[in-house]
Amino acid sequence: MAVYTDVTADELQAFLGDYDLGDLLSYKGIAEGVENSNFLLHTTRGHFILTLYEKRVAAGDLPFFIALMEHLAARGLDCPQPVKTRAGTALGRLAGRPAAIVTFLDGVSVRRPTVEHCGALGGALAALHRAGLDFPMERRNALSVDGWRPLFENARERADSVAPGLAGTIATALAALEAGWPTELPRGVIHADLFPDNVFFLDGRVSGLIDFYFACTDTLAYDVAVCLNAWCFEPDHAYNVTKGRALLDGYAAVRPLSAAERAAFPVLCRGAALRFLLTRLVDWFAVPAGALVRPKDPTEYYRKLRFHLAVDGPRDYGFDTVPERVTS
Ligand SMILES: Nc1ncnc2c1ncn2[C@@H]1O[C@H](COP(=O)(O)OP(=O)(O)OP(=O)(O)O)[C@@H](O)[C@H]1O
Ligand SMILES: N[C@@H](CCO)C(=O)O
């Protein structure tokens, strides 16, 4: 659950006074998510999502996220739309936090994605990448390779209390990634956190993508690697190559992956696994007192990282054809 910051009815009424959203009928904290505080609002104009931005979201980045959601929606993507005040602003302050209201999207996120869900997700991710190509703003990925070492240093001392040998495995993997992280692959807007809880389905179709608060300018194929990690492992931690193939094929049907991109998957998947292992590890030791949040299990991503460290090559992810040698 994630409600780090509580909002009183009086505060909310006053905040809503700047909007044309009718009268507040009810509101409640949302029992999912770990990053920001989210509330479901019911007003005489319908349902909306109120988000109070917490520690990992810098206020200076909010204009990027708001403009990106508007840009993607204008290109036909189903993503939340920022609701503006009568004065035309989408960002405000509530309970001492930056805050915004966005439209509510219908659909249901899946806990156990099927092969079909993975295929549909791949297509939706590629559509997002294509729609973002002409987005004019840029945002550096603070949680890419140069952001991992500070996270590791923060958690290093206590890492082995979570799993024996964890600190050593991370140290070795991190050094290799720092030395060999790809920098020449196609870049653009990436979602960077497109986990199953951030994707809604209706009748087997992707009906909405949410939670753009890690979106940034980075390697497009890295976003695919994040999704392979988040969608294609089974509860017993085994990689499901049929799901991987469906995701990759779904993606490539909308945006083909170059030979260099395909060849980079083992490294990109290791990096993606390490990124979520590290943020989970830091969060594991840092749940704020009184917060309504259940931290996510770091060991899930430790297991995934070990899988990626052991793969023979891109074929293990479900690519049917991979170049033997890639020079670019
Ligand atoms: N626009 C929306 N329409 C419908 N439901 C939404 C919307 N935005 C958020 N939600 C609901 O709120 C929950 C939490 O939202 P969100 O994933 O943005 O929070 P978060 O704390 O940033 O989560 P995460 O842990 O994925 O980073 C979602 O799982 C979903 O149930
Ligand atoms: N999707 C992230 C949490 C939100 O950043 C995780 O599962 O660790």
mmCIF file of C-alpha atoms and ligand atoms in Angstrom:
data_model
loop_
_atom_site.group_PDB
_atom_site.id
_atom_site.type_symbol
_atom_site.label_atom_id
_atom_site.label_comp_id
_atom_site.label_asym_id
_atom_site.label_seq_id
_atom_site.Cartn_x
_atom_site.Cartn_y
_atom_site.Cartn_z
ATOM 1 C CA MET A 1 0.000 0.000 0.000
ATOM 2 C CA ALA A 2 1.236 3.460 -0.549
ATOM 3 C CA VAL A 3 -0.024 6.395 1.377
ATOM 4 C CA TYR A 4 2.934 8.234 2.837
ATOM 5 C CA THR A 5 1.158 11.547 3.197
ATOM 6 C CA ASP A 6 -2.339 11.819 4.586
ATOM 7 C CA VAL A 7 -4.800 14.369 3.258
ATOM 8 C CA THR A 8 -7.702 15.713 5.303
ATOM 9 C CA ALA A 9 -11.113 16.322 3.757
ATOM 10 C CA ASP A 10 -10.768 20.051 4.454
ATOM 11 C CA GLU A 11 -7.392 20.240 2.693
ATOM 12 C CA LEU A 12 -8.759 18.336 -0.279
ATOM 13 C CA GLN A 13 -11.899 20.464 -0.545
ATOM 14 C CA ALA A 14 -9.756 23.598 -0.565
ATOM 15 C CA PHE A 15 -7.433 22.097 -3.223
ATOM 16 C CA LEU A 16 -10.366 21.095 -5.429
ATOM 17 C CA GLY A 17 -11.718 24.642 -5.223
ATOM 18 C CA ASP A 18 -9.306 25.571 -8.043
ATOM 19 C CA TYR A 19 -10.694 22.874 -10.382
ATOM 20 C CA ASP A 20 -13.913 22.402 -12.329
ATOM 21 C CA LEU A 21 -14.430 18.912 -10.961
ATOM 22 C CA GLY A 22 -17.772 19.429 -9.215
ATOM 23 C CA ASP A 23 -18.337 18.478 -5.592
ATOM 24 C CA LEU A 24 -16.288 15.889 -3.731
ATOM 25 C CA LEU A 25 -18.407 12.831 -2.913
ATOM 26 C CA SER A 26 -15.690 10.584 -1.463
ATOM 27 C CA TYR A 27 -11.975 9.830 -1.552
ATOM 28 C CA LYS A 28 -9.746 7.053 -0.339
ATOM 29 C CA GLY A 29 -6.082 6.095 -0.279
ATOM 30 C CA ILE A 30 -5.144 3.483 -2.895
ATOM 31 C CA ALA A 31 -3.774 0.173 -1.640
ATOM 32 C CA GLU A 32 -1.222 -0.355 -4.425
ATOM 33 C CA GLY A 33 2.075 1.141 -5.432
ATOM 34 C CA VAL A 34 5.206 1.900 -3.431
ATOM 35 C CA GLU A 35 6.446 5.223 -4.745
ATOM 36 C CA ASN A 36 3.873 7.991 -4.414
ATOM 37 C CA SER A 37 0.728 8.593 -2.364
ATOM 38 C CA ASN A 38 -2.348 7.973 -4.512
ATOM 39 C CA PHE A 39 -6.015 8.660 -3.798
ATOM 40 C CA LEU A 40 -9.118 7.743 -5.722
ATOM 41 C CA LEU A 41 -11.420 10.775 -5.883
ATOM 42 C CA HIS A 42 -15.110 10.517 -6.602
ATOM 43 C CA THR A 43 -16.703 13.845 -7.484
ATOM 44 C CA THR A 44 -19.979 14.809 -9.141
ATOM 45 C CA ARG A 45 -17.944 14.837 -12.416
ATOM 46 C CA GLY A 46 -16.698 11.253 -12.071
ATOM 47 C CA HIS A 47 -13.590 9.431 -10.830
ATOM 48 C CA PHE A 48 -10.076 10.853 -10.779
ATOM 49 C CA ILE A 49 -6.653 9.971 -9.373
ATOM 50 C CA LEU A 50 -4.907 12.386 -7.046
ATOM 51 C CA THR A 51 -1.150 11.823 -6.675
ATOM 52 C CA LEU A 52 1.115 13.390 -4.074
ATOM 53 C CA TYR A 53 4.691 13.041 -5.255
ATOM 54 C CA GLU A 54 7.078 11.520 -2.740
ATOM 55 C CA LYS A 55 10.824 10.999 -2.337
ATOM 56 C CA ARG A 56 11.927 9.670 -5.752
ATOM 57 C CA VAL A 57 10.102 12.295 -7.762
ATOM 58 C CA ALA A 58 11.873 15.642 -8.061
ATOM 59 C CA ALA A 59 9.440 18.550 -8.333
ATOM 60 C CA GLY A 60 11.531 19.940 -11.192
ATOM 61 C CA ASP A 61 10.792 16.807 -13.258
ATOM 62 C CA LEU A 62 7.017 17.077 -12.969
ATOM 63 C CA PRO A 63 6.561 19.339 -16.030
ATOM 64 C CA PHE A 64 8.319 16.614 -18.089
ATOM 65 C CA PHE A 65 5.913 13.908 -16.864
ATOM 66 C CA ILE A 66 2.824 16.070 -17.345
ATOM 67 C CA ALA A 67 3.844 17.153 -20.865
ATOM 68 C CA LEU A 68 4.739 13.548 -21.766
ATOM 69 C CA MET A 69 1.313 12.201 -20.774
ATOM 70 C CA GLU A 70 -0.310 14.958 -22.859
ATOM 71 C CA HIS A 71 1.995 14.209 -25.814
ATOM 72 C CA LEU A 72 1.348 10.456 -25.749
ATOM 73 C CA ALA A 73 -2.413 10.873 -25.403
ATOM 74 C CA ALA A 74 -2.398 13.272 -28.364
ATOM 75 C CA ARG A 75 -0.816 10.434 -30.377
ATOM 76 C CA GLY A 76 -3.520 7.975 -29.422
ATOM 77 C CA LEU A 77 -1.968 6.230 -26.426
ATOM 78 C CA ASP A 78 -4.278 5.399 -23.545
ATOM 79 C CA CYS A 79 -2.566 7.084 -20.620
ATOM 80 C CA PRO A 80 -3.802 9.335 -17.826
ATOM 81 C CA GLN A 81 -4.503 12.933 -18.742
ATOM 82 C CA PRO A 82 -3.503 15.673 -16.327
ATOM 83 C CA VAL A 83 -6.536 17.673 -15.225
ATOM 84 C CA LYS A 84 -5.952 21.430 -15.211
ATOM 85 C CA THR A 85 -7.185 24.041 -12.777
ATOM 86 C CA ARG A 86 -9.372 26.901 -14.024
ATOM 87 C CA ALA A 87 -6.134 28.901 -14.267
ATOM 88 C CA GLY A 88 -4.686 26.254 -16.618
ATOM 89 C CA THR A 89 -2.103 24.604 -14.350
ATOM 90 C CA ALA A 90 -1.749 20.862 -13.890
ATOM 91 C CA LEU A 91 0.540 20.973 -10.854
ATOM 92 C CA GLY A 92 -0.278 22.200 -7.389
ATOM 93 C CA ARG A 93 0.662 21.614 -3.749
ATOM 94 C CA LEU A 94 -1.307 19.663 -1.200
ATOM 95 C CA ALA A 95 -0.363 18.581 2.333
ATOM 96 C CA GLY A 96 3.136 19.949 1.761
ATOM 97 C CA ARG A 97 3.736 17.880 -1.388
ATOM 98 C CA PRO A 98 3.647 18.588 -5.118
ATOM 99 C CA ALA A 99 0.326 17.188 -6.325
ATOM 100 C CA ALA A 100 -1.638 16.582 -9.527
ATOM 101 C CA ILE A 101 -4.977 15.135 -10.551
ATOM 102 C CA VAL A 102 -5.186 12.836 -13.577
ATOM 103 C CA THR A 103 -8.045 11.096 -15.340
ATOM 104 C CA PHE A 104 -9.082 7.629 -14.171
ATOM 105 C CA LEU A 105 -8.489 4.820 -16.694
ATOM 106 C CA ASP A 106 -10.734 1.771 -16.933
ATOM 107 C CA GLY A 107 -9.204 -1.684 -17.060
ATOM 108 C CA VAL A 108 -7.646 -4.290 -14.811
ATOM 109 C CA SER A 109 -3.987 -5.034 -14.220
ATOM 110 C CA VAL A 110 -3.053 -8.714 -14.296
ATOM 111 C CA ARG A 111 -1.208 -10.455 -11.487
ATOM 112 C CA ARG A 112 -0.216 -13.501 -13.551
ATOM 113 C CA PRO A 113 0.412 -12.377 -17.140
ATOM 114 C CA THR A 114 -0.222 -14.984 -19.844
ATOM 115 C CA VAL A 115 1.682 -15.395 -23.112
ATOM 116 C CA GLU A 116 -1.069 -13.330 -24.784
ATOM 117 C CA HIS A 117 -0.706 -10.518 -22.239
ATOM 118 C CA CYS A 118 3.058 -10.492 -22.844
ATOM 119 C CA GLY A 119 2.538 -10.223 -26.610
ATOM 120 C CA ALA A 120 0.056 -7.354 -26.203
ATOM 121 C CA LEU A 121 2.372 -5.603 -23.755
ATOM 122 C CA GLY A 122 5.268 -5.802 -26.224
ATOM 123 C CA GLY A 123 3.163 -4.072 -28.871
ATOM 124 C CA ALA A 124 2.012 -1.384 -26.443
ATOM 125 C CA LEU A 125 5.588 -0.682 -25.335
ATOM 126 C CA ALA A 126 6.764 -0.303 -28.936
ATOM 127 C CA ALA A 127 3.811 2.016 -29.646
ATOM 128 C CA LEU A 128 4.861 4.118 -26.644
ATOM 129 C CA HIS A 129 8.434 4.279 -27.973
ATOM 130 C CA ARG A 130 7.263 5.324 -31.420
ATOM 131 C CA ALA A 131 4.862 7.932 -30.057
ATOM 132 C CA GLY A 132 7.643 9.394 -27.912
ATOM 133 C CA LEU A 133 10.112 9.839 -30.776
ATOM 134 C CA ASP A 134 9.070 13.443 -31.456
ATOM 135 C CA PHE A 135 8.615 14.418 -27.796
ATOM 136 C CA PRO A 136 10.771 17.528 -27.507
ATOM 137 C CA MET A 137 11.712 17.407 -23.807
ATOM 138 C CA GLU A 138 14.543 15.341 -22.317
ATOM 139 C CA ARG A 139 15.059 13.856 -18.890
ATOM 140 C CA ARG A 140 18.173 12.001 -17.802
ATOM 141 C CA ASN A 141 17.627 8.556 -16.283
ATOM 142 C CA ALA A 142 18.832 9.036 -12.714
ATOM 143 C CA LEU A 143 18.409 5.288 -12.139
ATOM 144 C CA SER A 144 20.634 4.133 -15.011
ATOM 145 C CA VAL A 145 24.139 2.711 -14.697
ATOM 146 C CA ASP A 146 25.763 5.758 -13.061
ATOM 147 C CA GLY A 147 23.007 5.873 -10.435
ATOM 148 C CA TRP A 148 23.487 2.267 -9.296
ATOM 149 C CA ARG A 149 26.722 2.576 -7.326
ATOM 150 C CA PRO A 150 25.355 5.196 -4.889
ATOM 151 C CA LEU A 151 22.375 2.916 -4.247
ATOM 152 C CA PHE A 152 24.710 -0.011 -3.668
ATOM 153 C CA GLU A 153 26.888 1.956 -1.256
ATOM 154 C CA ASN A 154 23.746 2.887 0.666
ATOM 155 C CA ALA A 155 22.745 -0.777 1.110
ATOM 156 C CA ARG A 156 26.091 -2.623 0.906
ATOM 157 C CA GLU A 157 26.696 -3.133 4.639
ATOM 158 C CA ARG A 158 23.324 -4.744 5.212
ATOM 159 C CA ALA A 159 22.914 -6.566 1.885
ATOM 160 C CA ASP A 160 24.111 -9.962 3.141
ATOM 161 C CA SER A 161 21.487 -9.873 5.890
ATOM 162 C CA VAL A 162 18.890 -10.125 3.094
ATOM 163 C CA ALA A 163 20.650 -12.977 1.272
ATOM 164 C CA PRO A 164 24.110 -14.448 1.937
ATOM 165 C CA GLY A 165 26.533 -13.484 -0.836
ATOM 166 C CA LEU A 166 24.328 -10.700 -2.153
ATOM 167 C CA ALA A 167 26.846 -7.877 -1.670
ATOM 168 C CA GLY A 168 29.567 -9.795 -3.523
ATOM 169 C CA THR A 169 27.312 -10.703 -6.445
ATOM 170 C CA ILE A 170 26.176 -7.098 -6.797
ATOM 171 C CA ALA A 171 29.736 -5.758 -6.583
ATOM 172 C CA THR A 172 30.908 -8.052 -9.417
ATOM 173 C CA ALA A 173 27.860 -7.498 -11.616
ATOM 174 C CA LEU A 174 27.936 -3.738 -11.105
ATOM 175 C CA ALA A 175 31.617 -3.441 -12.032
ATOM 176 C CA ALA A 176 30.998 -5.423 -15.241
ATOM 177 C CA LEU A 177 27.987 -3.303 -16.144
ATOM 178 C CA GLU A 178 29.845 -0.058 -15.501
ATOM 179 C CA ALA A 179 32.610 -1.279 -17.831
ATOM 180 C CA GLY A 180 30.361 -2.590 -20.585
ATOM 181 C CA TRP A 181 27.082 -0.674 -20.558
ATOM 182 C CA PRO A 182 25.918 0.006 -24.155
ATOM 183 C CA THR A 183 25.791 3.690 -25.067
ATOM 184 C CA GLU A 184 25.252 3.636 -28.832
ATOM 185 C CA LEU A 185 21.830 1.985 -29.108
ATOM 186 C CA PRO A 186 18.736 3.940 -30.277
ATOM 187 C CA ARG A 187 17.380 6.264 -27.604
ATOM 188 C CA GLY A 188 14.110 7.995 -26.924
ATOM 189 C CA VAL A 189 11.429 8.295 -24.267
ATOM 190 C CA ILE A 190 11.199 5.175 -22.115
ATOM 191 C CA HIS A 191 8.640 4.346 -19.423
ATOM 192 C CA ALA A 192 11.292 2.629 -17.260
ATOM 193 C CA ASP A 193 8.821 0.967 -14.849
ATOM 194 C CA LEU A 194 6.265 -0.805 -17.056
ATOM 195 C CA PHE A 195 5.457 -3.603 -14.601
ATOM 196 C CA PRO A 196 2.160 -5.513 -14.757
ATOM 197 C CA ASP A 197 0.634 -3.227 -12.105
ATOM 198 C CA ASN A 198 1.125 -0.279 -14.454
ATOM 199 C CA VAL A 199 -0.725 -1.808 -17.417
ATOM 200 C CA PHE A 200 -4.496 -2.183 -17.660
ATOM 201 C CA PHE A 201 -6.261 -4.710 -19.889
ATOM 202 C CA LEU A 202 -9.836 -4.948 -21.141
ATOM 203 C CA ASP A 203 -10.950 -7.977 -23.198
ATOM 204 C CA GLY A 204 -7.321 -9.079 -23.622
ATOM 205 C CA ARG A 205 -6.309 -5.701 -25.108
ATOM 206 C CA VAL A 206 -4.049 -3.170 -23.420
ATOM 207 C CA SER A 207 -6.497 -0.453 -22.358
ATOM 208 C CA GLY A 208 -4.163 1.850 -20.463
ATOM 209 C CA LEU A 209 -0.614 2.559 -19.290
ATOM 210 C CA ILE A 210 -0.056 4.446 -16.042
ATOM 211 C CA ASP A 211 2.663 5.661 -13.701
ATOM 212 C CA PHE A 212 4.982 7.686 -15.923
ATOM 213 C CA TYR A 213 7.023 9.009 -13.000
ATOM 214 C CA PHE A 214 10.233 7.183 -13.926
ATOM 215 C CA ALA A 215 9.901 8.054 -17.628
ATOM 216 C CA CYS A 216 13.079 9.506 -19.089
ATOM 217 C CA THR A 217 15.288 9.658 -22.167
ATOM 218 C CA ASP A 218 17.285 6.449 -22.433
ATOM 219 C CA THR A 219 18.022 3.338 -24.492
ATOM 220 C CA LEU A 220 14.767 2.007 -25.956
ATOM 221 C CA ALA A 221 15.846 -1.637 -25.743
ATOM 222 C CA TYR A 222 16.565 -1.175 -22.026
ATOM 223 C CA ASP A 223 12.829 -0.559 -21.540
ATOM 224 C CA VAL A 224 12.170 -3.913 -23.254
ATOM 225 C CA ALA A 225 14.670 -5.531 -20.877
ATOM 226 C CA VAL A 226 12.802 -4.043 -17.896
ATOM 227 C CA CYS A 227 9.618 -5.654 -19.239
ATOM 228 C CA LEU A 228 11.232 -9.067 -19.839
ATOM 229 C CA ASN A 229 12.232 -8.995 -16.169
ATOM 230 C CA ALA A 230 8.847 -7.880 -14.918
ATOM 231 C CA TRP A 231 6.554 -9.964 -17.172
ATOM 232 C CA CYS A 232 8.316 -13.168 -18.189
ATOM 233 C CA PHE A 233 9.411 -14.891 -14.987
ATOM 234 C CA GLU A 234 7.172 -17.443 -13.297
ATOM 235 C CA PRO A 235 6.344 -17.430 -9.569
ATOM 236 C CA ASP A 236 8.999 -20.150 -9.128
ATOM 237 C CA HIS A 237 11.527 -17.639 -10.575
ATOM 238 C CA ALA A 238 12.065 -19.554 -13.839
ATOM 239 C CA TYR A 239 12.279 -17.482 -17.031
ATOM 240 C CA ASN A 240 9.445 -18.404 -19.411
ATOM 241 C CA VAL A 241 10.972 -18.217 -22.871
ATOM 242 C CA THR A 242 7.550 -18.536 -24.544
ATOM 243 C CA LYS A 243 6.424 -15.358 -22.786
ATOM 244 C CA GLY A 244 9.742 -13.701 -23.650
ATOM 245 C CA ARG A 245 9.336 -14.602 -27.315
ATOM 246 C CA ALA A 246 5.754 -13.297 -27.336
ATOM 247 C CA LEU A 247 6.833 -10.006 -25.772
ATOM 248 C CA LEU A 248 9.756 -9.576 -28.174
ATOM 249 C CA ASP A 249 7.667 -10.520 -31.222
ATOM 250 C CA GLY A 250 4.859 -8.192 -30.121
ATOM 251 C CA TYR A 251 7.375 -5.393 -29.770
ATOM 252 C CA ALA A 252 9.175 -6.075 -33.061
ATOM 253 C CA ALA A 253 5.882 -6.121 -34.984
ATOM 254 C CA VAL A 254 5.538 -2.411 -34.137
ATOM 255 C CA ARG A 255 9.186 -1.370 -33.825
ATOM 256 C CA PRO A 256 11.780 -3.821 -35.178
ATOM 257 C CA LEU A 257 14.886 -4.324 -33.038
ATOM 258 C CA SER A 258 18.241 -3.909 -34.799
ATOM 259 C CA ALA A 259 20.948 -6.590 -34.684
ATOM 260 C CA ALA A 260 22.936 -4.490 -32.211
ATOM 261 C CA GLU A 261 19.908 -4.075 -29.955
ATOM 262 C CA ARG A 262 19.179 -7.815 -29.961
ATOM 263 C CA ALA A 263 22.799 -8.666 -29.205
ATOM 264 C CA ALA A 264 22.748 -6.350 -26.162
ATOM 265 C CA PHE A 265 19.913 -8.110 -24.339
ATOM 266 C CA PRO A 266 21.961 -10.123 -21.839
ATOM 267 C CA VAL A 267 23.670 -6.941 -20.637
ATOM 268 C CA LEU A 268 20.491 -4.854 -20.721
ATOM 269 C CA CYS A 269 18.578 -7.507 -18.748
ATOM 270 C CA ARG A 270 21.339 -7.685 -16.124
ATOM 271 C CA GLY A 271 21.216 -3.922 -15.775
ATOM 272 C CA ALA A 272 17.431 -3.880 -15.475
ATOM 273 C CA ALA A 273 17.489 -6.615 -12.826
ATOM 274 C CA LEU A 274 20.202 -4.815 -10.877
ATOM 275 C CA ARG A 275 18.299 -1.507 -10.982
ATOM 276 C CA PHE A 276 15.215 -3.029 -9.329
ATOM 277 C CA LEU A 277 17.280 -5.168 -6.966
ATOM 278 C CA LEU A 278 19.062 -2.025 -5.730
ATOM 279 C CA THR A 279 16.009 0.208 -5.276
ATOM 280 C CA ARG A 280 14.193 -2.634 -3.510
ATOM 281 C CA LEU A 281 17.204 -3.230 -1.278
ATOM 282 C CA VAL A 282 17.432 0.429 -0.294
ATOM 283 C CA ASP A 283 13.683 0.581 0.335
ATOM 284 C CA TRP A 284 13.798 -2.632 2.374
ATOM 285 C CA PHE A 285 15.827 -0.839 5.024
ATOM 286 C CA ALA A 286 14.050 2.499 4.786
ATOM 287 C CA VAL A 287 10.302 2.179 5.291
ATOM 288 C CA PRO A 288 9.200 5.479 6.850
ATOM 289 C CA ALA A 289 7.519 5.142 10.252
ATOM 290 C CA GLY A 290 3.746 5.234 9.911
ATOM 291 C CA ALA A 291 3.692 4.842 6.109
ATOM 292 C CA LEU A 292 1.064 2.576 4.594
ATOM 293 C CA VAL A 293 3.412 0.635 2.323
ATOM 294 C CA ARG A 294 4.613 -2.931 1.876
ATOM 295 C CA PRO A 295 8.188 -2.903 0.538
ATOM 296 C CA LYS A 296 8.893 -5.167 -2.443
ATOM 297 C CA ASP A 297 11.056 -8.260 -2.119
ATOM 298 C CA PRO A 298 14.680 -7.631 -3.211
ATOM 299 C CA THR A 299 15.475 -11.351 -3.437
ATOM 300 C CA GLU A 300 13.100 -11.744 -6.404
ATOM 301 C CA TYR A 301 15.453 -9.545 -8.420
ATOM 302 C CA TYR A 302 18.541 -11.234 -6.989
ATOM 303 C CA ARG A 303 17.264 -14.480 -8.528
ATOM 304 C CA LYS A 304 16.530 -12.764 -11.822
ATOM 305 C CA LEU A 305 19.979 -11.200 -11.880
ATOM 306 C CA ARG A 306 21.567 -14.634 -11.365
ATOM 307 C CA PHE A 307 19.551 -15.984 -14.299
ATOM 308 C CA HIS A 308 20.824 -13.173 -16.543
ATOM 309 C CA LEU A 309 24.410 -13.679 -15.388
ATOM 310 C CA ALA A 310 24.176 -17.326 -16.496
ATOM 311 C CA VAL A 311 22.553 -16.961 -19.952
ATOM 312 C CA ASP A 312 24.457 -18.069 -23.030
ATOM 313 C CA GLY A 313 23.225 -15.230 -25.212
ATOM 314 C CA PRO A 314 20.197 -13.391 -26.626
ATOM 315 C CA ARG A 315 18.576 -16.633 -27.840
ATOM 316 C CA ASP A 316 17.889 -17.552 -24.222
ATOM 317 C CA TYR A 317 15.393 -14.659 -24.101
ATOM 318 C CA GLY A 318 13.347 -15.952 -27.042
ATOM 319 C CA PHE A 319 14.955 -14.331 -30.073
ATOM 320 C CA ASP A 320 14.782 -16.705 -33.006
ATOM 321 C CA THR A 321 17.527 -15.064 -34.992
ATOM 322 C CA VAL A 322 20.478 -13.329 -33.440
ATOM 323 C CA PRO A 323 23.628 -12.252 -35.246
ATOM 324 C CA GLU A 324 26.720 -14.250 -34.358
ATOM 325 C CA ARG A 325 28.799 -11.129 -34.180
ATOM 326 C CA VAL A 326 27.845 -7.503 -33.835
ATOM 327 C CA THR A 327 30.426 -4.816 -34.335
ATOM 328 C CA SER A 328 28.437 -1.596 -33.821
HETATM 329 N N1 LIG B 1 -5.041 6.952 -13.978
HETATM 330 C C1 LIG B 1 -5.395 5.895 -13.228
HETATM 331 N N2 LIG B 1 -6.553 5.262 -13.462
HETATM 332 C C2 LIG B 1 -6.950 4.219 -12.692
HETATM 333 N N3 LIG B 1 -6.248 3.754 -11.638
HETATM 334 C C3 LIG B 1 -5.082 4.341 -11.365
HETATM 335 C C4 LIG B 1 -4.580 5.430 -12.137
HETATM 336 N N4 LIG B 1 -3.398 5.819 -11.608
HETATM 337 C C5 LIG B 1 -3.161 5.011 -10.562
HETATM 338 N N5 LIG B 1 -4.164 4.121 -10.399
HETATM 339 C C6 LIG B 1 -4.265 3.087 -9.347
HETATM 340 O O1 LIG B 1 -3.372 3.440 -8.319
HETATM 341 C C7 LIG B 1 -2.394 2.413 -8.125
HETATM 342 C C8 LIG B 1 -1.062 3.035 -7.773
HETATM 343 O O2 LIG B 1 -0.665 3.919 -8.804
HETATM 344 P P1 LIG B 1 0.840 3.995 -9.302
HETATM 345 O O3 LIG B 1 1.250 2.699 -9.903
HETATM 346 O O4 LIG B 1 0.962 5.212 -10.162
HETATM 347 O O5 LIG B 1 1.565 4.239 -7.907
HETATM 348 P P2 LIG B 1 3.081 4.174 -7.538
HETATM 349 O O6 LIG B 1 3.210 4.320 -6.078
HETATM 350 O O7 LIG B 1 3.828 5.160 -8.397
HETATM 351 O O8 LIG B 1 3.337 2.676 -7.947
HETATM 352 P P3 LIG B 1 4.602 1.839 -8.400
HETATM 353 O O9 LIG B 1 4.921 1.019 -7.212
HETATM 354 O O10 LIG B 1 4.105 0.999 -9.547
HETATM 355 O O11 LIG B 1 5.658 2.805 -8.807
HETATM 356 C C9 LIG B 1 -2.383 1.638 -9.412
HETATM 357 O O12 LIG B 1 -1.976 0.314 -9.230
HETATM 358 C C10 LIG B 1 -3.850 1.720 -9.836
HETATM 359 O O13 LIG B 1 -4.613 0.759 -9.138
HETATM 360 N N1 LIG B 2 8.140 -1.485 -10.087
HETATM 361 C C1 LIG B 2 9.029 -1.266 -8.976
HETATM 362 C C2 LIG B 2 8.429 -0.421 -7.905
HETATM 363 C C3 LIG B 2 8.111 0.964 -8.369
HETATM 364 O O1 LIG B 2 9.261 1.619 -8.745
HETATM 365 C C4 LIG B 2 9.433 -2.615 -8.347
HETATM 366 O O2 LIG B 2 8.691 -3.584 -8.547
HETATM 367 O O3 LIG B 2 10.439 -2.670 -7.673
#
